[in-house]
């Protein structure tokens, strides 16, 4: 019962119209087939009258044949018109749907534009770019420091390998005879060692400012 009182949509109306147009098209096709059948029968009748020499009957049948052919040609014109109407209805329906989609999209864009603040968005992008640059510089500084640490560690390991190789060449076993080997301090000058000077806070701030990190 609810479907009987339901308001028809545009799609429902167009479907009903297309159904009626298809029904009309089928009826036109049937009428044309009937007229073609009558046309053939009339042609046979005219030939039959012509053989008997009945000129008056031939003239009357010929006039009827002309009218019949005109009526048949009209069915082609009507059929073409019905097809055009069906196509036009489909095009109008597509245009209405496209207009509805554009209207919905326009409303969505208006809502988004109202909520978006261009100045605030630009400021956010600038802050992101600034923080991203600061992060990259900090990461580069850390990587350089780590590279220096690992490079120094590698030098120490390489120096130890050289010492071990030299001791092996002269026949000194590190495990057992290193204690009886002559001290390096008795024959070689002791290199003076100095501790690295700690970096002050002022120097750290100066380096950060030079890198652009506030």
JSON list of C-alpha atoms in Angstrom, two decimals:
[
{"chain": "A", "resi": 1, "resn": "UNK", "atom": "CA", "xyz": [0.00, 0.00, 0.00]},
{"chain": "A", "resi": 2, "resn": "UNK", "atom": "CA", "xyz": [2.86, 2.37, 0.80]},
{"chain": "A", "resi": 3, "resn": "UNK", "atom": "CA", "xyz": [4.20, 2.01, -2.74]},
{"chain": "A", "resi": 4, "resn": "UNK", "atom": "CA", "xyz": [0.86, 3.23, -4.18]},
{"chain": "A", "resi": 5, "resn": "UNK", "atom": "CA", "xyz": [1.16, 6.58, -2.39]},
{"chain": "A", "resi": 6, "resn": "UNK", "atom": "CA", "xyz": [4.91, 6.92, -2.87]},
{"chain": "A", "resi": 7, "resn": "UNK", "atom": "CA", "xyz": [5.92, 10.00, -4.83]},
{"chain": "A", "resi": 8, "resn": "UNK", "atom": "CA", "xyz": [7.44, 9.13, -8.18]},
{"chain": "A", "resi": 9, "resn": "UNK", "atom": "CA", "xyz": [11.00, 10.17, -8.80]},
{"chain": "A", "resi": 10, "resn": "UNK", "atom": "CA", "xyz": [12.40, 11.49, -12.05]},
{"chain": "A", "resi": 11, "resn": "UNK", "atom": "CA", "xyz": [13.90, 8.07, -12.79]},
{"chain": "A", "resi": 12, "resn": "UNK", "atom": "CA", "xyz": [10.52, 6.41, -12.30]},
{"chain": "A", "resi": 13, "resn": "UNK", "atom": "CA", "xyz": [8.84, 8.85, -14.69]},
{"chain": "A", "resi": 14, "resn": "UNK", "atom": "CA", "xyz": [11.54, 8.37, -17.32]},
{"chain": "A", "resi": 15, "resn": "UNK", "atom": "CA", "xyz": [11.28, 4.58, -17.02]},
{"chain": "A", "resi": 16, "resn": "UNK", "atom": "CA", "xyz": [7.52, 4.76, -17.60]},
{"chain": "A", "resi": 17, "resn": "UNK", "atom": "CA", "xyz": [7.99, 7.03, -20.61]},
{"chain": "A", "resi": 18, "resn": "UNK", "atom": "CA", "xyz": [10.60, 4.72, -22.12]},
{"chain": "A", "resi": 19, "resn": "UNK", "atom": "CA", "xyz": [8.27, 1.78, -21.59]},
{"chain": "A", "resi": 20, "resn": "UNK", "atom": "CA", "xyz": [5.46, 3.57, -23.42]},
{"chain": "A", "resi": 21, "resn": "UNK", "atom": "CA", "xyz": [7.79, 4.57, -26.25]},
{"chain": "A", "resi": 22, "resn": "UNK", "atom": "CA", "xyz": [9.00, 0.99, -26.69]},
{"chain": "A", "resi": 23, "resn": "UNK", "atom": "CA", "xyz": [5.42, -0.22, -26.76]},
{"chain": "A", "resi": 24, "resn": "UNK", "atom": "CA", "xyz": [4.58, 2.41, -29.40]},
{"chain": "A", "resi": 25, "resn": "UNK", "atom": "CA", "xyz": [7.61, 1.39, -31.44]},
{"chain": "A", "resi": 26, "resn": "UNK", "atom": "CA", "xyz": [6.53, -2.25, -31.42]},
{"chain": "A", "resi": 27, "resn": "UNK", "atom": "CA", "xyz": [3.02, -1.28, -32.51]},
{"chain": "A", "resi": 28, "resn": "UNK", "atom": "CA", "xyz": [4.39, 0.80, -35.38]},
{"chain": "A", "resi": 29, "resn": "UNK", "atom": "CA", "xyz": [6.52, -2.15, -36.51]},
{"chain": "A", "resi": 30, "resn": "UNK", "atom": "CA", "xyz": [3.48, -4.43, -36.51]},
{"chain": "A", "resi": 31, "resn": "UNK", "atom": "CA", "xyz": [1.43, -1.89, -38.49]},
{"chain": "A", "resi": 32, "resn": "UNK", "atom": "CA", "xyz": [4.21, -1.56, -41.07]},
{"chain": "A", "resi": 33, "resn": "UNK", "atom": "CA", "xyz": [4.42, -5.34, -41.49]},
{"chain": "A", "resi": 34, "resn": "UNK", "atom": "CA", "xyz": [0.65, -5.47, -42.07]},
{"chain": "A", "resi": 35, "resn": "UNK", "atom": "CA", "xyz": [0.86, -2.66, -44.65]},
{"chain": "A", "resi": 36, "resn": "UNK", "atom": "CA", "xyz": [3.69, -4.43, -46.48]},
{"chain": "A", "resi": 37, "resn": "UNK", "atom": "CA", "xyz": [1.57, -7.58, -46.61]},
{"chain": "A", "resi": 38, "resn": "UNK", "atom": "CA", "xyz": [-1.37, -5.62, -48.04]},
{"chain": "A", "resi": 39, "resn": "UNK", "atom": "CA", "xyz": [0.97, -3.95, -50.53]},
{"chain": "A", "resi": 40, "resn": "UNK", "atom": "CA", "xyz": [2.11, -7.29, -51.92]},
{"chain": "A", "resi": 41, "resn": "UNK", "atom": "CA", "xyz": [-1.45, -8.56, -52.15]},
{"chain": "A", "resi": 42, "resn": "UNK", "atom": "CA", "xyz": [-2.52, -5.41, -53.97]},
{"chain": "A", "resi": 43, "resn": "UNK", "atom": "CA", "xyz": [0.36, -5.67, -56.42]},
{"chain": "A", "resi": 44, "resn": "UNK", "atom": "CA", "xyz": [-0.69, -9.23, -57.21]},
{"chain": "A", "resi": 45, "resn": "UNK", "atom": "CA", "xyz": [-4.28, -8.07, -57.67]},
{"chain": "A", "resi": 46, "resn": "UNK", "atom": "CA", "xyz": [-3.23, -5.30, -60.06]},
{"chain": "A", "resi": 47, "resn": "UNK", "atom": "CA", "xyz": [-1.22, -7.78, -62.14]},
{"chain": "A", "resi": 48, "resn": "UNK", "atom": "CA", "xyz": [-4.22, -10.08, -62.23]},
{"chain": "A", "resi": 49, "resn": "UNK", "atom": "CA", "xyz": [-6.53, -7.28, -63.42]},
{"chain": "A", "resi": 50, "resn": "UNK", "atom": "CA", "xyz": [-3.97, -6.22, -66.01]},
{"chain": "A", "resi": 51, "resn": "UNK", "atom": "CA", "xyz": [-3.91, -9.72, -67.49]},
{"chain": "A", "resi": 52, "resn": "UNK", "atom": "CA", "xyz": [-7.69, -9.69, -67.87]},
{"chain": "A", "resi": 53, "resn": "UNK", "atom": "CA", "xyz": [-7.53, -6.27, -69.54]},
{"chain": "A", "resi": 54, "resn": "UNK", "atom": "CA", "xyz": [-9.58, -4.49, -66.87]},
{"chain": "A", "resi": 55, "resn": "UNK", "atom": "CA", "xyz": [-8.00, -1.02, -67.02]},
{"chain": "A", "resi": 56, "resn": "UNK", "atom": "CA", "xyz": [-10.51, 0.69, -64.69]},
{"chain": "A", "resi": 57, "resn": "UNK", "atom": "CA", "xyz": [-9.89, -1.82, -61.94]},
{"chain": "A", "resi": 58, "resn": "UNK", "atom": "CA", "xyz": [-6.14, -1.42, -62.44]},
{"chain": "A", "resi": 59, "resn": "UNK", "atom": "CA", "xyz": [-6.42, 2.37, -62.04]},
{"chain": "A", "resi": 60, "resn": "UNK", "atom": "CA", "xyz": [-8.47, 2.09, -58.85]},
{"chain": "A", "resi": 61, "resn": "UNK", "atom": "CA", "xyz": [-6.11, -0.48, -57.34]},
{"chain": "A", "resi": 62, "resn": "UNK", "atom": "CA", "xyz": [-3.09, 1.59, -58.37]},
{"chain": "A", "resi": 63, "resn": "UNK", "atom": "CA", "xyz": [-4.46, 4.65, -56.51]},
{"chain": "A", "resi": 64, "resn": "UNK", "atom": "CA", "xyz": [-5.04, 2.52, -53.45]},
{"chain": "A", "resi": 65, "resn": "UNK", "atom": "CA", "xyz": [-1.53, 1.15, -53.73]},
{"chain": "A", "resi": 66, "resn": "UNK", "atom": "CA", "xyz": [-0.11, 4.69, -53.81]},
{"chain": "A", "resi": 67, "resn": "UNK", "atom": "CA", "xyz": [-2.04, 5.61, -50.66]},
{"chain": "A", "resi": 68, "resn": "UNK", "atom": "CA", "xyz": [-0.92, 2.40, -48.99]},
{"chain": "A", "resi": 69, "resn": "UNK", "atom": "CA", "xyz": [2.72, 3.10, -49.72]},
{"chain": "A", "resi": 70, "resn": "UNK", "atom": "CA", "xyz": [2.38, 6.65, -48.42]},
{"chain": "A", "resi": 71, "resn": "UNK", "atom": "CA", "xyz": [0.92, 5.30, -45.20]},
{"chain": "A", "resi": 72, "resn": "UNK", "atom": "CA", "xyz": [3.78, 2.81, -44.92]},
{"chain": "A", "resi": 73, "resn": "UNK", "atom": "CA", "xyz": [6.33, 5.60, -45.39]},
{"chain": "A", "resi": 74, "resn": "UNK", "atom": "CA", "xyz": [4.62, 7.57, -42.62]},
{"chain": "A", "resi": 75, "resn": "UNK", "atom": "CA", "xyz": [5.29, 4.69, -40.24]},
{"chain": "A", "resi": 76, "resn": "UNK", "atom": "CA", "xyz": [9.04, 5.14, -40.86]},
{"chain": "A", "resi": 77, "resn": "UNK", "atom": "CA", "xyz": [8.77, 8.83, -40.03]},
{"chain": "A", "resi": 78, "resn": "UNK", "atom": "CA", "xyz": [6.76, 8.13, -36.86]},
{"chain": "A", "resi": 79, "resn": "UNK", "atom": "CA", "xyz": [9.20, 5.40, -35.83]},
{"chain": "A", "resi": 80, "resn": "UNK", "atom": "CA", "xyz": [12.11, 7.78, -36.28]},
{"chain": "A", "resi": 81, "resn": "UNK", "atom": "CA", "xyz": [10.35, 10.40, -34.17]},
{"chain": "A", "resi": 82, "resn": "UNK", "atom": "CA", "xyz": [9.70, 7.91, -31.37]},
{"chain": "A", "resi": 83, "resn": "UNK", "atom": "CA", "xyz": [13.36, 6.85, -31.38]},
{"chain": "A", "resi": 84, "resn": "UNK", "atom": "CA", "xyz": [14.41, 10.50, -31.23]},
{"chain": "A", "resi": 85, "resn": "UNK", "atom": "CA", "xyz": [12.11, 11.13, -28.27]},
{"chain": "A", "resi": 86, "resn": "UNK", "atom": "CA", "xyz": [13.53, 8.12, -26.42]},
{"chain": "A", "resi": 87, "resn": "UNK", "atom": "CA", "xyz": [17.09, 9.29, -27.04]},
{"chain": "A", "resi": 88, "resn": "UNK", "atom": "CA", "xyz": [16.26, 12.84, -25.97]},
{"chain": "A", "resi": 89, "resn": "UNK", "atom": "CA", "xyz": [14.70, 11.57, -22.75]},
{"chain": "A", "resi": 90, "resn": "UNK", "atom": "CA", "xyz": [17.84, 9.58, -21.91]},
{"chain": "A", "resi": 91, "resn": "UNK", "atom": "CA", "xyz": [20.05, 12.59, -22.64]},
{"chain": "A", "resi": 92, "resn": "UNK", "atom": "CA", "xyz": [17.91, 14.83, -20.41]},
{"chain": "A", "resi": 93, "resn": "UNK", "atom": "CA", "xyz": [18.07, 12.27, -17.61]},
{"chain": "A", "resi": 94, "resn": "UNK", "atom": "CA", "xyz": [21.88, 12.11, -17.89]},
{"chain": "A", "resi": 95, "resn": "UNK", "atom": "CA", "xyz": [22.10, 15.90, -17.85]},
{"chain": "A", "resi": 96, "resn": "UNK", "atom": "CA", "xyz": [19.89, 16.10, -14.75]},
{"chain": "A", "resi": 97, "resn": "UNK", "atom": "CA", "xyz": [22.05, 13.55, -12.95]},
{"chain": "A", "resi": 98, "resn": "UNK", "atom": "CA", "xyz": [25.19, 15.42, -13.94]},
{"chain": "A", "resi": 99, "resn": "UNK", "atom": "CA", "xyz": [23.67, 18.70, -12.72]},
{"chain": "A", "resi": 100, "resn": "UNK", "atom": "CA", "xyz": [22.78, 17.03, -9.41]},
{"chain": "A", "resi": 101, "resn": "UNK", "atom": "CA", "xyz": [26.32, 15.71, -9.01]},
{"chain": "A", "resi": 102, "resn": "UNK", "atom": "CA", "xyz": [27.77, 19.15, -9.77]},
{"chain": "A", "resi": 103, "resn": "UNK", "atom": "CA", "xyz": [25.43, 20.76, -7.23]},
{"chain": "A", "resi": 104, "resn": "UNK", "atom": "CA", "xyz": [26.46, 18.28, -4.54]},
{"chain": "A", "resi": 105, "resn": "UNK", "atom": "CA", "xyz": [30.13, 18.79, -5.35]},
{"chain": "A", "resi": 106, "resn": "UNK", "atom": "CA", "xyz": [29.73, 22.57, -5.21]},
{"chain": "A", "resi": 107, "resn": "UNK", "atom": "CA", "xyz": [28.13, 22.36, -1.77]},
{"chain": "A", "resi": 108, "resn": "UNK", "atom": "CA", "xyz": [30.94, 20.13, -0.52]},
{"chain": "A", "resi": 109, "resn": "UNK", "atom": "CA", "xyz": [33.55, 22.55, -1.86]},
{"chain": "A", "resi": 110, "resn": "UNK", "atom": "CA", "xyz": [31.79, 25.48, -0.20]},
{"chain": "A", "resi": 111, "resn": "UNK", "atom": "CA", "xyz": [31.78, 23.65, 3.14]},
{"chain": "A", "resi": 112, "resn": "UNK", "atom": "CA", "xyz": [35.48, 22.81, 2.84]},
{"chain": "A", "resi": 113, "resn": "UNK", "atom": "CA", "xyz": [36.38, 26.37, 1.82]},
{"chain": "A", "resi": 114, "resn": "UNK", "atom": "CA", "xyz": [34.50, 27.78, 4.81]},
{"chain": "A", "resi": 115, "resn": "UNK", "atom": "CA", "xyz": [36.36, 25.52, 7.21]},
{"chain": "A", "resi": 116, "resn": "UNK", "atom": "CA", "xyz": [39.77, 26.08, 5.62]},
{"chain": "A", "resi": 117, "resn": "UNK", "atom": "CA", "xyz": [41.77, 29.17, 6.57]},
{"chain": "A", "resi": 118, "resn": "UNK", "atom": "CA", "xyz": [44.29, 29.84, 3.77]},
{"chain": "A", "resi": 119, "resn": "UNK", "atom": "CA", "xyz": [46.51, 31.97, 6.00]},
{"chain": "A", "resi": 120, "resn": "UNK", "atom": "CA", "xyz": [46.54, 29.35, 8.73]},
{"chain": "A", "resi": 121, "resn": "UNK", "atom": "CA", "xyz": [47.20, 26.58, 6.22]},
{"chain": "A", "resi": 122, "resn": "UNK", "atom": "CA", "xyz": [50.15, 28.52, 4.79]},
{"chain": "A", "resi": 123, "resn": "UNK", "atom": "CA", "xyz": [51.51, 29.15, 8.27]},
{"chain": "A", "resi": 124, "resn": "UNK", "atom": "CA", "xyz": [51.22, 25.45, 9.12]},
{"chain": "A", "resi": 125, "resn": "UNK", "atom": "CA", "xyz": [53.08, 24.49, 5.94]},
{"chain": "A", "resi": 126, "resn": "UNK", "atom": "CA", "xyz": [55.84, 27.00, 6.68]},
{"chain": "A", "resi": 127, "resn": "UNK", "atom": "CA", "xyz": [56.22, 25.71, 10.25]},
{"chain": "A", "resi": 128, "resn": "UNK", "atom": "CA", "xyz": [56.36, 22.14, 8.97]},
{"chain": "A", "resi": 129, "resn": "UNK", "atom": "CA", "xyz": [59.07, 23.09, 6.48]},
{"chain": "A", "resi": 130, "resn": "UNK", "atom": "CA", "xyz": [61.05, 24.87, 9.17]},
{"chain": "A", "resi": 131, "resn": "UNK", "atom": "CA", "xyz": [60.84, 21.98, 11.66]},
{"chain": "A", "resi": 132, "resn": "UNK", "atom": "CA", "xyz": [61.64, 19.48, 8.94]},
{"chain": "A", "resi": 133, "resn": "UNK", "atom": "CA", "xyz": [64.76, 21.43, 8.00]},
{"chain": "A", "resi": 134, "resn": "UNK", "atom": "CA", "xyz": [65.78, 21.66, 11.65]},
{"chain": "A", "resi": 135, "resn": "UNK", "atom": "CA", "xyz": [65.32, 17.90, 12.05]},
{"chain": "A", "resi": 136, "resn": "UNK", "atom": "CA", "xyz": [67.45, 17.21, 8.97]},
{"chain": "A", "resi": 137, "resn": "UNK", "atom": "CA", "xyz": [70.24, 19.46, 10.26]},
{"chain": "A", "resi": 138, "resn": "UNK", "atom": "CA", "xyz": [70.14, 17.85, 13.70]},
{"chain": "A", "resi": 139, "resn": "UNK", "atom": "CA", "xyz": [70.21, 14.39, 12.15]},
{"chain": "A", "resi": 140, "resn": "UNK", "atom": "CA", "xyz": [73.15, 15.37, 9.97]},
{"chain": "A", "resi": 141, "resn": "UNK", "atom": "CA", "xyz": [75.03, 16.72, 13.02]},
{"chain": "A", "resi": 142, "resn": "UNK", "atom": "CA", "xyz": [74.40, 13.49, 14.95]},
{"chain": "A", "resi": 143, "resn": "UNK", "atom": "CA", "xyz": [75.49, 11.36, 11.99]},
{"chain": "A", "resi": 144, "resn": "UNK", "atom": "CA", "xyz": [78.72, 13.35, 11.61]},
{"chain": "A", "resi": 145, "resn": "UNK", "atom": "CA", "xyz": [79.48, 12.89, 15.31]},
{"chain": "A", "resi": 146, "resn": "UNK", "atom": "CA", "xyz": [78.82, 9.15, 15.15]},
{"chain": "A", "resi": 147, "resn": "UNK", "atom": "CA", "xyz": [80.96, 8.85, 12.03]},
{"chain": "A", "resi": 148, "resn": "UNK", "atom": "CA", "xyz": [83.88, 10.53, 13.85]},
{"chain": "A", "resi": 149, "resn": "UNK", "atom": "CA", "xyz": [83.47, 8.19, 16.83]},
{"chain": "A", "resi": 150, "resn": "UNK", "atom": "CA", "xyz": [83.39, 5.06, 14.72]},
{"chain": "A", "resi": 151, "resn": "UNK", "atom": "CA", "xyz": [86.27, 6.27, 12.55]},
{"chain": "A", "resi": 152, "resn": "UNK", "atom": "CA", "xyz": [88.46, 6.75, 15.67]},
{"chain": "A", "resi": 153, "resn": "UNK", "atom": "CA", "xyz": [87.47, 3.31, 16.95]},
{"chain": "A", "resi": 154, "resn": "UNK", "atom": "CA", "xyz": [88.49, 1.82, 13.62]},
{"chain": "A", "resi": 155, "resn": "UNK", "atom": "CA", "xyz": [91.88, 3.54, 13.79]},
{"chain": "A", "resi": 156, "resn": "UNK", "atom": "CA", "xyz": [92.53, 2.05, 17.23]},
{"chain": "A", "resi": 157, "resn": "UNK", "atom": "CA", "xyz": [91.65, -1.43, 16.03]},
{"chain": "A", "resi": 158, "resn": "UNK", "atom": "CA", "xyz": [93.88, -1.02, 12.97]},
{"chain": "A", "resi": 159, "resn": "UNK", "atom": "CA", "xyz": [96.78, 0.18, 15.16]},
{"chain": "A", "resi": 160, "resn": "UNK", "atom": "CA", "xyz": [96.36, -2.80, 17.48]},
{"chain": "A", "resi": 161, "resn": "UNK", "atom": "CA", "xyz": [96.42, -5.17, 14.50]},
{"chain": "A", "resi": 162, "resn": "UNK", "atom": "CA", "xyz": [99.70, -3.62, 13.32]},
{"chain": "A", "resi": 163, "resn": "UNK", "atom": "CA", "xyz": [101.26, -4.00, 16.79]},
{"chain": "A", "resi": 164, "resn": "UNK", "atom": "CA", "xyz": [100.21, -7.64, 16.98]},
{"chain": "A", "resi": 165, "resn": "UNK", "atom": "CA", "xyz": [101.65, -8.31, 13.51]},
{"chain": "A", "resi": 166, "resn": "UNK", "atom": "CA", "xyz": [105.00, -6.75, 14.45]},
{"chain": "A", "resi": 167, "resn": "UNK", "atom": "CA", "xyz": [105.18, -8.69, 17.70]},
{"chain": "A", "resi": 168, "resn": "UNK", "atom": "CA", "xyz": [104.43, -11.92, 15.83]},
{"chain": "A", "resi": 169, "resn": "UNK", "atom": "CA", "xyz": [107.23, -11.18, 13.35]},
{"chain": "A", "resi": 170, "resn": "UNK", "atom": "CA", "xyz": [109.83, -10.77, 16.08]},
{"chain": "A", "resi": 171, "resn": "UNK", "atom": "CA", "xyz": [108.66, -13.90, 17.87]},
{"chain": "A", "resi": 172, "resn": "UNK", "atom": "CA", "xyz": [107.02, -12.43, 20.93]},
{"chain": "A", "resi": 173, "resn": "UNK", "atom": "CA", "xyz": [103.88, -14.15, 22.15]},
{"chain": "A", "resi": 174, "resn": "UNK", "atom": "CA", "xyz": [101.42, -11.70, 23.54]},
{"chain": "A", "resi": 175, "resn": "UNK", "atom": "CA", "xyz": [99.87, -14.17, 25.97]},
{"chain": "A", "resi": 176, "resn": "UNK", "atom": "CA", "xyz": [103.01, -15.58, 27.61]},
{"chain": "A", "resi": 177, "resn": "UNK", "atom": "CA", "xyz": [106.07, -13.50, 26.86]},
{"chain": "A", "resi": 178, "resn": "UNK", "atom": "CA", "xyz": [104.70, -9.97, 26.74]},
{"chain": "A", "resi": 179, "resn": "UNK", "atom": "CA", "xyz": [105.67, -9.51, 30.37]},
{"chain": "A", "resi": 180, "resn": "UNK", "atom": "CA", "xyz": [109.33, -10.34, 29.64]},
{"chain": "A", "resi": 181, "resn": "UNK", "atom": "CA", "xyz": [109.50, -8.13, 26.56]},
{"chain": "A", "resi": 182, "resn": "UNK", "atom": "CA", "xyz": [111.33, -4.84, 26.95]},
{"chain": "A", "resi": 183, "resn": "UNK", "atom": "CA", "xyz": [109.08, -2.01, 27.92]},
{"chain": "A", "resi": 184, "resn": "UNK", "atom": "CA", "xyz": [108.22, 0.37, 25.15]},
{"chain": "A", "resi": 185, "resn": "UNK", "atom": "CA", "xyz": [108.88, 3.20, 27.55]},
{"chain": "A", "resi": 186, "resn": "UNK", "atom": "CA", "xyz": [112.58, 2.29, 27.90]},
{"chain": "A", "resi": 187, "resn": "UNK", "atom": "CA", "xyz": [113.39, 2.61, 24.20]},
{"chain": "A", "resi": 188, "resn": "UNK", "atom": "CA", "xyz": [110.70, 4.79, 22.78]},
{"chain": "A", "resi": 189, "resn": "UNK", "atom": "CA", "xyz": [109.70, 8.26, 23.86]},
{"chain": "A", "resi": 190, "resn": "UNK", "atom": "CA", "xyz": [106.36, 8.39, 25.59]},
{"chain": "A", "resi": 191, "resn": "UNK", "atom": "CA", "xyz": [103.86, 10.43, 23.65]},
{"chain": "A", "resi": 192, "resn": "UNK", "atom": "CA", "xyz": [102.26, 13.07, 25.72]},
{"chain": "A", "resi": 193, "resn": "UNK", "atom": "CA", "xyz": [98.52, 12.56, 26.17]},
{"chain": "A", "resi": 194, "resn": "UNK", "atom": "CA", "xyz": [96.16, 15.36, 26.76]},
{"chain": "A", "resi": 195, "resn": "UNK", "atom": "CA", "xyz": [92.50, 15.17, 27.48]},
{"chain": "A", "resi": 196, "resn": "UNK", "atom": "CA", "xyz": [90.08, 16.82, 25.02]},
{"chain": "A", "resi": 197, "resn": "UNK", "atom": "CA", "xyz": [88.87, 20.18, 26.18]},
{"chain": "A", "resi": 198, "resn": "UNK", "atom": "CA", "xyz": [85.14, 20.09, 27.02]},
{"chain": "A", "resi": 199, "resn": "UNK", "atom": "CA", "xyz": [82.91, 22.17, 24.74]},
{"chain": "A", "resi": 200, "resn": "UNK", "atom": "CA", "xyz": [81.29, 25.06, 26.53]},
{"chain": "A", "resi": 201, "resn": "UNK", "atom": "CA", "xyz": [77.57, 25.94, 26.33]},
{"chain": "A", "resi": 202, "resn": "UNK", "atom": "CA", "xyz": [78.40, 29.15, 24.48]},
{"chain": "A", "resi": 203, "resn": "UNK", "atom": "CA", "xyz": [80.20, 27.21, 21.77]},
{"chain": "A", "resi": 204, "resn": "UNK", "atom": "CA", "xyz": [77.24, 24.79, 21.41]},
{"chain": "A", "resi": 205, "resn": "UNK", "atom": "CA", "xyz": [74.81, 27.70, 21.05]},
{"chain": "A", "resi": 206, "resn": "UNK", "atom": "CA", "xyz": [77.13, 29.33, 18.49]},
{"chain": "A", "resi": 207, "resn": "UNK", "atom": "CA", "xyz": [77.24, 26.12, 16.41]},
{"chain": "A", "resi": 208, "resn": "UNK", "atom": "CA", "xyz": [73.46, 25.73, 16.60]},
{"chain": "A", "resi": 209, "resn": "UNK", "atom": "CA", "xyz": [72.93, 29.32, 15.44]},
{"chain": "A", "resi": 210, "resn": "UNK", "atom": "CA", "xyz": [75.35, 28.74, 12.59]},
{"chain": "A", "resi": 211, "resn": "UNK", "atom": "CA", "xyz": [73.20, 25.76, 11.55]},
{"chain": "A", "resi": 212, "resn": "UNK", "atom": "CA", "xyz": [70.02, 27.83, 11.83]},
{"chain": "A", "resi": 213, "resn": "UNK", "atom": "CA", "xyz": [68.69, 25.88, 14.83]},
{"chain": "A", "resi": 214, "resn": "UNK", "atom": "CA", "xyz": [67.22, 28.29, 17.39]}
]
